[in-house]
Structures are given as C-alpha cells and as structure tokens.
Amino acid sequence: MKYVLVLDVGTTNMKVAIVNEKGDIISQEVKKINLIQSAEGAAEHDPQELWANFLDISKKIITNFEGDISLLIFSGYQFGFLPIDKKGNPLMNMVTLLDTRSQNIMNEVEERFSFEEIYQKTGCPPAFNYTIARILWLKKEKPEIFAKTYKFLDIKSFFTFKLTGKCYTEPSLASVTQLLDIKTQKWDEELIKRLGIDKDQLPDLVPGNVIVDTVKKEIAKEMGLEKEVPIMLGVYDGGAMILGMGGYKKSAVCNLGTTAMFRSAYNEPLLDKTGQYRLQTYALLPGMWAIGGAVNNAGVVLEWFRNNIANGMSYDQINEEASKVKAGSEGLICFPFLTGERDPRIGSLSTGSFFGLKTFHNLSHMARSIYEGVGYGLNMIKTALEENNVNLKRLTVGGSGSKSDVWIQILADIFNIPVTKSKTENATLIGESMVAFSQLGVYKDIEQAGEVMIKLGKSFEPQTSSVKTYEGYYNFFVKMIQNYRDMYTLHTQLINSLGEEEKWE
C-alpha cells in the first residue's frame, strides 16, 4: 500500500494528512490559523506561524509512517501574497484573499492595463484580490517593502522555499496573479513588464502533477521523515476539491467554507463570451482548466451572524432556526457582501445588508436569508456557465457548510438540480491524492483514481414549490445588485470624505 502526505493550508485551518491509494485518510491533524485583521482591511497570516504549525503537526501524524511516505503534495488557498528579501526573510505577513486593502488601487490597475486584455489573456476579471492590484498597492502604500522585494511568493512557493530552498509555484495558483497566460499556462512577459517588475521576481512555474524536488535532509528530519521525500505541487484547494468530488463530465462542485466556489473541470479555457467577466477561468493541470467562479462571502457571513447577532449559538441551533422559515424568508433578502466581491457586477466596494426588513422578521428569518443570499450569489455563477453553453446535471457540495442539510436543500432548490454531499469533509485532501497516485502509476489518470477514491453521501432533489419561489427571489436579487452597484461607490466616497474624528472603526 502506498501513502502520500498532503498539506492543505486554508484561510482558517491547516491540515496535514496521510492518505492511501483507496482514498482513506489514515491519519490527520488540524490546527487553527490565526487570522490577523485590522480596521484598515488587513487579513493576514504570520508566515513563521504557518511554518511552525506545519512542522508541529507533521511530526504528530508521521509517527509510525516514517519510511512509508511516497510523496508530499500541497494544497493551499489562492491570492496568498508575500514579499521576501534576498535572504528569504518575509518582509511582511502573508496577505490572504480576505484582505481588502488593495480595493482602492483599481483605478491605477485600469490606467495601466485594459481589463478586457487581462481577461482574454489570463481568464481573470478585474478584482482587487489579484496580484497585480496587490503589487501596485504595495508599491504605493509600502514603498520601502516594495524596494526590498526579491520575490513575490504565494502560499505554495513559501512552503517550497522552506522545504527545498527554491521557490516553485504551479498554474492554478499562478492563475490568480493575472500574469499567467491561461492558454499556454506560462508567465505572460508583456503583462509582467507593464506591471513594472521582473519575471525573476516570480516563482519558478512548474505543472502541478510532476515531481519538482525533494525535501531537504535537515527539514525531513524535523518533520520526522526517514528519507528525503519527493515533492509535487498539486493544485489549489478549490481545484483539488473539484477533482476530489468528481466535478467533471457535466458535474460541478461547490465548496461552502469561509468563502465559496462553484466550478467544474473543463477541457478548454472557457471565457465569458458576453464580455461581462462573469467566469473566472484558472489553469488546473495540463489539458484541464477550472471554470466557474467564487464568492468571497459564505461561511464568513454565518460566523459574523453567530458572533454578533445570534449570541454565539451553535451552528446546529442556527440551522434549526433557519428551518422554521419558508423559502424566501418571507421577503427578507440578505446581500452577503461583508468583504467585497470578485464578481465585477457586484464589485470590490460592495457591503453586506438585509433588504425588506419588517417588524415580524426575527433571528430565524435572518439565518435563512443568509443561506439564501449566498445561494443567490452562487447561482449567478451557474447562470453564467449556462449562458456559455455549459449545462450541468449535478452538483456536489463539500466544506464545513455541507454539514447543514438546510443549506444544501436551499441550494438544490435555487439551482434546480440535484445536489449531493461529499461523504468526507476533506475532499481537497482526496483530490490532491488523486493527482499524486495517478502520477505515481497507481491509476492511469484522474478519472480512474476518482472511481476508487471519491466517496459521496446523501443527495437532495429540488422541491418544485421552492424552485418557483426562489426563481422570483433570485431575479429580484440580481436586479437589486444592478441598482446597488453605484450606491456602493457613493457609500465608499461618503466614508472617505469624513473627517478622521467622524470615522468609525
């Protein structure tokens, strides 16, 4: 029996697991990651804490498997951004996708680049989360750090640097730099030049399904390994989830975590033909692309609600409250945009709100409307796929949000397709392992690996009466966004125009 060691770095938790070729997670450790936030919009991870956590939990799970690990493979979040100096020292914390400080730099992005050109070349719509905006923000707001930067790293290139002394990344993470040619899966040198950096400041780009190096001997010893284990970069966490839940052959997957995504693996780099940039298309593996989109606000909204409105009640209790209310939440609609949104129709300046609030609405209505609001946002992605001739027959849902049967049924009704739960919460780990074992020769390809390793659970069919209700509310949701778009801008201008003594934290 072969085993692979999988590292998965999320915005909330770090997981390290040992997985066998049947898709069984033999051993796993999870450690919460401290998210460093500020009133200015910072949302960061301490890179030294990340490394220390990895070493700590690796030692714990490798015990009894010291000589049996065939490969180390990575999974990690997109939009990680970390400048380092020539000695490899971090110059600041790792910026995460929840960081909003670069949202005010978008005018400068537009001055330097054509949004249409960027989209056609890279598959990325205009948004503040991407590396182009992060680098311009760094240059403007922290010029002393920009001047010292030797390399701009993401979460995987940071870990590969620590493990090997070299900086490697792969196309699924490189895609969100807005500097990767989506068709060739190589760096676009013209865009890099126009940004004002050198290509050498980016990590070495290698396919995610090839062995790139081995763990340094001294690091292997710290991890508890008996040998220098080969390293494969894998794909980003959402891409691994697509694979680990079977999101191919007219199926899609949705990850309900802190953020949420709605994507399918496709055999070509499909872009939105309408010119609205509704689809985010990322390279995945050679000959495979992840099409669809993602929303910044899913579990993060539920967590805010739990901590600030629901007096810390458990998520099971929140589910119970939401189940008391009919589809449509009796007219209460949540626009769950607490941290801005990637979809340009909504925009990075968007904020959260409840619309239609009446005296009879209570905590139960608010809970359900949050589930529905996230669902409406995800349905905007499904609709965009359909309008680009991608018609899906089934959806599989994973992530912490998939524990809620109430939420999953709401999604089935909004999407009007069957929705199946992933049987394991750790589909990302399985997806990465599928990449590893297919390249190690255990399986001939990803699909054959999936036939053995993917495990699905309960399925939810759309309920006819709720489908009709949600169709009306969804259309209203989209119409309201069209009207809100300008108001978000005016709201931001209002806040920025206030004197310092009038601003709030």
XYZ file of C-alpha atoms in Angstrom:
505
model
C 0.000 0.000 0.000
C 1.310 3.431 -0.941
C 0.795 6.567 1.147
C 1.058 10.277 0.344
C 1.452 13.166 2.760
C -0.900 16.060 1.961
C -0.553 19.604 3.279
C -3.654 21.790 2.944
C -3.355 25.429 4.040
C -6.712 27.203 4.223
C -7.620 30.653 5.446
C -8.950 29.214 8.719
C -7.215 25.872 9.292
C -4.102 23.971 8.329
C -4.459 20.246 7.714
C -1.769 17.645 7.272
C -2.880 14.124 6.395
C -1.673 10.721 5.290
C -3.865 9.258 2.535
C -3.707 5.802 0.965
C -4.425 4.797 -2.619
C -8.017 3.809 -1.784
C -8.861 7.324 -0.692
C -8.788 6.588 3.024
C -7.426 9.284 5.310
C -5.229 7.201 7.599
C -4.065 9.985 9.859
C -4.867 13.685 10.057
C -4.108 16.697 12.223
C -5.832 20.075 12.041
C -4.605 23.329 13.530
C -6.430 26.647 13.518
C -4.569 29.500 11.829
C -4.603 32.896 13.473
C -6.042 35.486 11.064
C -4.507 38.887 11.757
C -7.039 41.606 10.933
C -7.256 45.378 11.205
C -9.794 48.142 10.721
C -7.924 49.135 7.540
C -8.895 45.833 5.906
C -5.832 43.704 6.608
C -6.395 39.936 6.737
C -3.050 38.186 7.060
C -1.253 35.069 8.235
C 2.060 35.111 10.072
C 4.349 33.048 7.769
C 6.549 31.927 10.639
C 3.484 30.662 12.489
C 2.396 28.781 9.360
C 5.779 27.048 9.130
C 5.886 26.211 12.823
C 2.373 24.758 12.659
C 3.342 22.598 9.693
C 6.372 21.135 11.438
C 4.411 20.557 14.622
C 1.502 18.665 13.111
C 3.650 16.807 10.565
C 5.632 15.228 13.412
C 2.420 14.097 15.063
C 0.933 12.252 12.092
C 4.102 10.841 10.533
C 4.788 8.705 13.602
C 4.518 5.016 12.558
C 4.707 6.007 8.851
C 8.242 7.406 8.834
C 9.513 5.285 5.954
C 6.251 4.700 4.095
C 5.536 8.159 2.617
C 5.920 8.079 -1.173
C 5.273 11.764 -1.853
C 4.496 15.158 -0.302
C 1.833 17.136 -2.178
C 0.425 20.588 -1.449
C -2.958 22.225 -1.355
C -3.409 25.876 -0.493
C -5.519 28.985 -0.868
C -5.315 31.291 -3.842
C -4.455 35.014 -3.538
C -1.690 34.475 -0.985
C 0.838 37.306 -1.328
C 4.179 37.502 0.476
C 7.228 39.623 -0.458
C 10.599 38.226 0.703
C 14.100 39.693 0.600
C 17.256 38.183 -0.920
C 17.914 36.159 2.231
C 14.435 34.652 2.081
C 13.104 36.647 5.019
C 9.429 37.653 4.872
C 9.096 41.444 4.594
C 5.517 41.396 5.913
C 2.793 38.912 6.763
C 1.147 36.705 4.145
C -1.796 38.612 2.662
C -4.877 36.378 2.252
C -7.870 36.576 -0.057
C -9.926 38.270 2.691
C -7.625 41.304 2.718
C -9.378 44.344 1.201
C -6.613 46.972 1.391
C -5.914 46.900 -2.353
C -9.507 47.660 -3.352
C -8.806 51.379 -3.748
C -5.985 50.757 -6.238
C -8.273 49.535 -9.035
C -8.234 52.892 -10.841
C -4.486 52.584 -11.228
C -4.863 48.998 -12.450
C -7.249 50.240 -15.133
C -4.829 53.022 -16.125
C -2.018 50.531 -16.721
C -3.999 47.643 -18.178
C -7.081 47.028 -20.255
C -9.469 44.917 -18.206
C -10.576 43.194 -21.397
C -6.961 42.403 -22.337
C -6.263 40.983 -18.889
C -9.389 38.838 -19.024
C -8.703 37.473 -22.500
C -5.088 36.678 -21.628
C -5.455 35.401 -18.079
C -9.109 34.435 -17.515
C -9.256 36.790 -14.506
C -11.899 39.515 -14.281
C -10.973 42.894 -12.775
C -10.812 42.498 -8.992
C -8.674 43.787 -6.139
C -7.758 40.286 -4.893
C -5.391 39.547 -7.761
C -1.632 40.002 -7.541
C -1.471 42.907 -10.000
C -3.519 45.015 -7.591
C -1.565 43.730 -4.566
C 1.773 44.707 -6.118
C 0.580 48.187 -7.122
C -0.861 48.642 -3.622
C 2.450 47.570 -2.087
C 4.391 49.965 -4.292
C 2.122 52.868 -3.348
C 1.479 52.199 0.334
C 4.664 50.391 1.419
C 7.398 51.528 -0.999
C 10.159 50.559 1.419
C 8.979 46.916 1.294
C 8.484 47.007 -2.474
C 12.048 48.267 -2.938
C 13.488 45.385 -0.878
C 11.399 42.632 -2.502
C 13.421 39.867 -4.105
C 10.500 37.505 -4.757
C 6.710 37.715 -4.595
C 5.530 34.411 -3.147
C 2.199 32.636 -2.782
C 1.373 30.035 -0.158
C 2.971 27.130 -2.059
C 6.119 28.945 -3.114
C 6.598 29.958 0.523
C 6.434 26.325 1.659
C 8.572 25.020 -1.197
C 11.185 27.637 -0.332
C 11.222 26.472 3.282
C 11.358 22.792 2.246
C 13.816 22.973 -0.650
C 15.466 26.401 -0.688
C 13.827 27.112 -4.071
C 10.623 28.970 -4.968
C 8.199 26.905 -7.033
C 4.569 27.522 -7.878
C 2.060 25.863 -10.212
C -0.507 27.168 -12.750
C -3.613 27.012 -10.562
C -2.070 29.448 -8.065
C -0.230 31.420 -10.739
C -3.581 31.969 -12.459
C -4.682 34.458 -9.792
C -1.694 36.699 -10.323
C -3.336 37.970 -13.546
C 0.121 37.392 -15.029
C -0.340 33.850 -16.375
C -1.314 33.170 -19.982
C -4.358 30.963 -19.472
C -3.887 29.139 -22.781
C -0.170 28.303 -22.572
C -0.074 28.126 -18.739
C 3.132 30.186 -18.780
C 4.014 33.629 -17.426
C 2.960 36.489 -19.734
C 6.119 38.550 -20.063
C 4.369 41.590 -21.567
C 1.997 41.938 -18.611
C 4.870 41.450 -16.166
C 6.891 44.177 -17.869
C 3.950 46.576 -17.845
C 3.433 45.949 -14.128
C 6.973 47.162 -13.519
C 8.539 44.050 -12.020
C 10.970 41.425 -13.294
C 9.938 37.907 -14.265
C 12.676 36.664 -11.923
C 10.706 38.125 -9.001
C 8.035 35.475 -9.561
C 8.414 31.818 -8.500
C 9.531 29.156 -10.964
C 6.444 27.797 -12.692
C 6.011 24.015 -12.962
C 2.995 21.747 -13.639
C 1.210 20.641 -10.504
C 1.404 16.930 -11.359
C 5.163 16.490 -11.727
C 7.814 15.905 -9.055
C 9.849 19.101 -8.728
C 12.277 18.442 -5.892
C 12.771 16.609 -2.601
C 12.533 17.746 0.997
C 15.910 18.880 2.319
C 17.523 16.316 4.607
C 17.543 18.551 7.675
C 13.880 19.522 7.176
C 12.867 15.889 6.616
C 14.435 15.094 9.970
C 12.481 17.918 11.659
C 9.274 16.545 10.127
C 10.001 13.052 11.388
C 10.682 11.525 7.967
C 13.322 8.839 7.483
C 14.161 9.904 3.934
C 14.132 12.882 1.545
C 10.583 12.601 0.215
C 9.759 13.825 -3.332
C 7.562 16.938 -3.664
C 4.668 17.530 -6.047
C 2.866 20.882 -6.016
C -0.670 19.663 -6.813
C -3.393 22.264 -7.403
C -5.046 24.971 -5.337
C -7.535 23.945 -2.659
C -10.649 24.665 -4.721
C -9.198 22.819 -7.707
C -8.396 19.811 -5.535
C -11.975 19.877 -4.305
C -13.236 19.842 -7.902
C -11.242 16.675 -8.505
C -11.973 15.110 -5.112
C -15.741 15.427 -5.584
C -15.874 14.437 -9.254
C -16.524 17.854 -10.773
C -16.083 16.797 -14.367
C -18.299 15.314 -17.123
C -21.135 17.878 -16.761
C -20.882 17.908 -12.989
C -19.793 20.812 -10.821
C -18.726 21.215 -7.236
C -19.357 23.831 -4.601
C -17.170 24.362 -1.578
C -19.002 26.010 1.302
C -16.230 27.229 3.529
C -15.195 30.691 4.686
C -15.599 31.599 1.047
C -17.403 29.504 -1.565
C -16.793 28.466 -5.124
C -18.869 26.953 -7.918
C -16.676 25.282 -10.522
C -16.287 22.458 -12.982
C -13.206 20.934 -14.616
C -13.235 21.556 -18.370
C -11.012 20.574 -21.283
C -10.521 24.112 -22.609
C -10.017 27.601 -21.116
C -13.591 28.817 -21.489
C -14.154 32.573 -21.100
C -17.389 34.536 -20.775
C -18.450 35.348 -24.331
C -20.757 38.184 -23.186
C -17.900 40.458 -22.129
C -19.197 40.673 -18.552
C -16.239 38.782 -16.996
C -18.665 36.535 -15.107
C -16.477 33.436 -15.355
C -13.118 33.130 -13.644
C -11.075 30.585 -15.572
C -7.997 29.107 -13.946
C -5.421 26.635 -15.178
C -5.610 23.387 -13.249
C -3.456 20.631 -14.764
C -2.084 20.119 -18.283
C -5.141 19.997 -20.577
C -7.538 20.853 -17.743
C -8.996 24.161 -16.579
C -11.265 25.139 -13.700
C -14.193 27.180 -14.983
C -16.833 28.961 -12.960
C -16.377 31.413 -10.156
C -16.205 32.034 -6.467
C -17.675 34.312 -3.848
C -15.742 35.930 -1.016
C -18.634 35.669 1.405
C -20.084 32.367 2.588
C -19.163 30.888 5.969
C -17.594 34.193 6.977
C -21.087 35.739 6.942
C -22.530 32.939 9.034
C -19.677 33.317 11.506
C -20.315 37.070 11.740
C -24.024 36.369 12.321
C -23.269 33.791 15.009
C -20.866 36.051 16.872
C -22.718 39.354 16.593
C -26.435 38.591 16.217
C -27.090 35.028 17.403
C -25.295 35.388 20.763
C -22.809 32.628 19.992
C -25.390 29.878 19.465
C -24.124 26.702 17.811
C -24.342 26.212 14.065
C -26.760 23.336 14.673
C -29.029 25.763 16.515
C -28.758 28.268 13.672
C -29.765 25.512 11.235
C -32.744 24.728 13.429
C -33.779 28.381 13.414
C -33.423 28.618 9.629
C -35.568 25.503 9.142
C -38.514 27.237 10.840
C -38.896 29.673 7.933
C -40.295 29.027 4.456
C -38.381 29.514 1.230
C -37.858 33.201 0.557
C -37.614 34.131 4.260
C -40.935 35.981 3.974
C -39.408 38.727 1.884
C -36.145 39.232 3.791
C -33.156 39.164 1.432
C -29.536 39.103 2.543
C -26.859 40.665 0.343
C -23.893 38.894 1.992
C -21.031 41.044 0.761
C -19.177 41.728 4.020
C -15.718 41.575 2.429
C -16.439 42.851 -1.085
C -16.913 40.548 -4.058
C -14.917 39.260 -7.015
C -17.797 39.392 -9.498
C -17.460 42.778 -11.241
C -21.262 43.061 -11.347
C -21.138 43.316 -7.551
C -17.699 44.826 -7.078
C -14.984 45.140 -4.503
C -16.685 48.129 -2.826
C -19.832 46.154 -2.011
C -21.004 45.763 1.572
C -23.441 43.480 3.383
C -27.092 44.316 4.007
C -30.545 42.911 4.716
C -33.310 44.194 2.448
C -37.031 44.038 3.137
C -36.785 44.003 6.930
C -40.201 44.133 8.676
C -41.313 44.068 12.313
C -42.243 40.367 12.144
C -38.793 39.277 10.945
C -36.625 37.637 13.576
C -33.376 35.750 14.023
C -34.749 32.718 12.147
C -35.526 34.820 9.062
C -32.076 36.370 9.131
C -30.382 32.973 9.411
C -32.262 31.524 6.453
C -31.819 34.661 4.372
C -28.030 34.362 4.796
C -28.130 30.807 3.430
C -30.305 32.025 0.562
C -28.201 35.110 -0.169
C -25.053 33.000 -0.525
C -27.056 30.659 -2.765
C -28.228 33.518 -4.996
C -24.641 34.704 -5.391
C -23.504 31.213 -6.375
C -26.445 30.891 -8.762
C -25.098 33.906 -10.646
C -22.088 31.726 -11.485
C -24.238 28.754 -12.537
C -26.315 31.040 -14.769
C -23.162 32.406 -16.396
C -21.983 28.858 -17.166
C -25.335 28.010 -18.722
C -25.228 31.129 -20.886
C -21.830 29.932 -22.135
C -23.260 26.525 -23.108
C -22.141 24.596 -20.023
C -25.251 22.803 -18.792
C -24.721 20.948 -15.560
C -26.611 17.846 -14.495
C -25.454 17.563 -10.891
C -23.659 19.421 -8.135
C -21.573 18.021 -5.280
C -21.085 20.146 -2.176
C -18.294 19.955 0.378
C -16.710 22.131 3.018
C -17.900 22.922 6.519
C -21.170 24.371 5.224
C -22.144 20.998 3.770
C -22.900 19.796 7.300
C -26.141 21.768 7.087
C -28.931 19.801 5.392
C -30.993 23.001 5.453
C -28.398 24.884 3.436
C -27.901 22.045 0.944
C -31.647 21.749 0.291
C -31.807 25.517 -0.254
C -29.027 25.223 -2.847
C -30.793 22.349 -4.638
C -33.946 24.466 -4.829
C -32.169 27.623 -6.003
C -30.029 25.783 -8.580
C -32.874 23.415 -9.615
C -30.506 20.448 -9.974
C -29.764 17.507 -7.660
C -27.143 18.309 -5.031
C -25.078 15.590 -3.375
C -22.979 15.882 -0.252
C -19.386 14.810 -0.315
C -19.162 11.930 2.167
C -15.953 13.292 3.568
C -15.302 16.847 4.678
C -11.808 16.501 3.259
C -12.403 16.242 -0.475
C -9.471 18.604 -1.002
C -7.126 16.037 0.531
C -8.615 13.314 -1.673
C -8.311 15.446 -4.813
C -4.637 16.123 -4.195
C -4.082 12.427 -3.510
C -5.787 11.574 -6.805
C -3.239 13.768 -8.595
C -0.408 12.099 -6.692
C -1.466 8.499 -7.195
C -2.281 8.974 -10.881
C 1.274 10.278 -11.407
C 2.823 7.572 -9.231
C 1.327 4.979 -11.584
C -1.292 3.572 -9.219
C -4.020 4.802 -11.620
C -3.803 5.624 -15.303
C -5.487 9.030 -14.921
C -7.546 11.266 -12.628
C -10.884 9.730 -13.629
C -9.761 6.194 -12.845
C -8.436 7.392 -9.500
C -11.791 9.055 -8.814
C -13.704 5.825 -9.414
C -11.936 4.333 -6.406
C -11.149 7.276 -4.176
C -14.245 9.536 -4.339
C -16.939 8.852 -1.754
C -20.294 10.626 -1.930
C -23.128 10.861 0.565
C -26.740 11.993 0.806
C -28.437 13.533 -2.246
C -31.054 16.313 -2.271
C -33.606 16.719 -5.066
C -35.111 20.136 -5.918
C -38.533 20.778 -4.351
C -40.902 22.083 -7.023
C -42.694 24.670 -4.887
C -39.457 26.138 -3.543
C -37.854 26.195 -7.008
C -40.591 28.542 -8.235
C -40.275 30.777 -5.167
C -36.524 31.044 -5.491
C -36.680 31.824 -9.190
C -38.574 35.015 -8.370
C -36.328 35.980 -5.463
C -33.180 35.284 -7.451
C -34.304 37.564 -10.283
C -35.057 40.267 -7.707
C -31.624 39.732 -6.106
C -29.870 40.279 -9.450
C -31.981 43.369 -10.185
C -31.145 44.856 -6.796
C -27.424 44.314 -7.404
C -27.692 46.316 -10.616
C -29.163 49.197 -8.604
C -26.773 48.780 -5.661
C -23.613 48.953 -7.794
C -23.484 52.762 -7.940
C -24.613 53.093 -4.329
C -21.622 51.072 -3.117
C -19.346 53.592 -4.830
C -21.197 56.564 -3.346
C -21.124 54.921 0.079
C -17.347 54.485 -0.126
C -16.908 58.080 -1.233
C -19.030 59.223 1.698
C -16.909 57.300 4.197
C -13.670 58.568 2.656
C -14.933 62.167 2.763
C -15.498 62.131 6.533
C -13.012 63.770 8.839
C -10.868 61.455 10.940
C -12.843 62.346 14.075
C -16.063 61.263 12.358
C -14.845 57.918 11.061
C -15.674 54.711 12.850
C -13.533 51.673 13.431
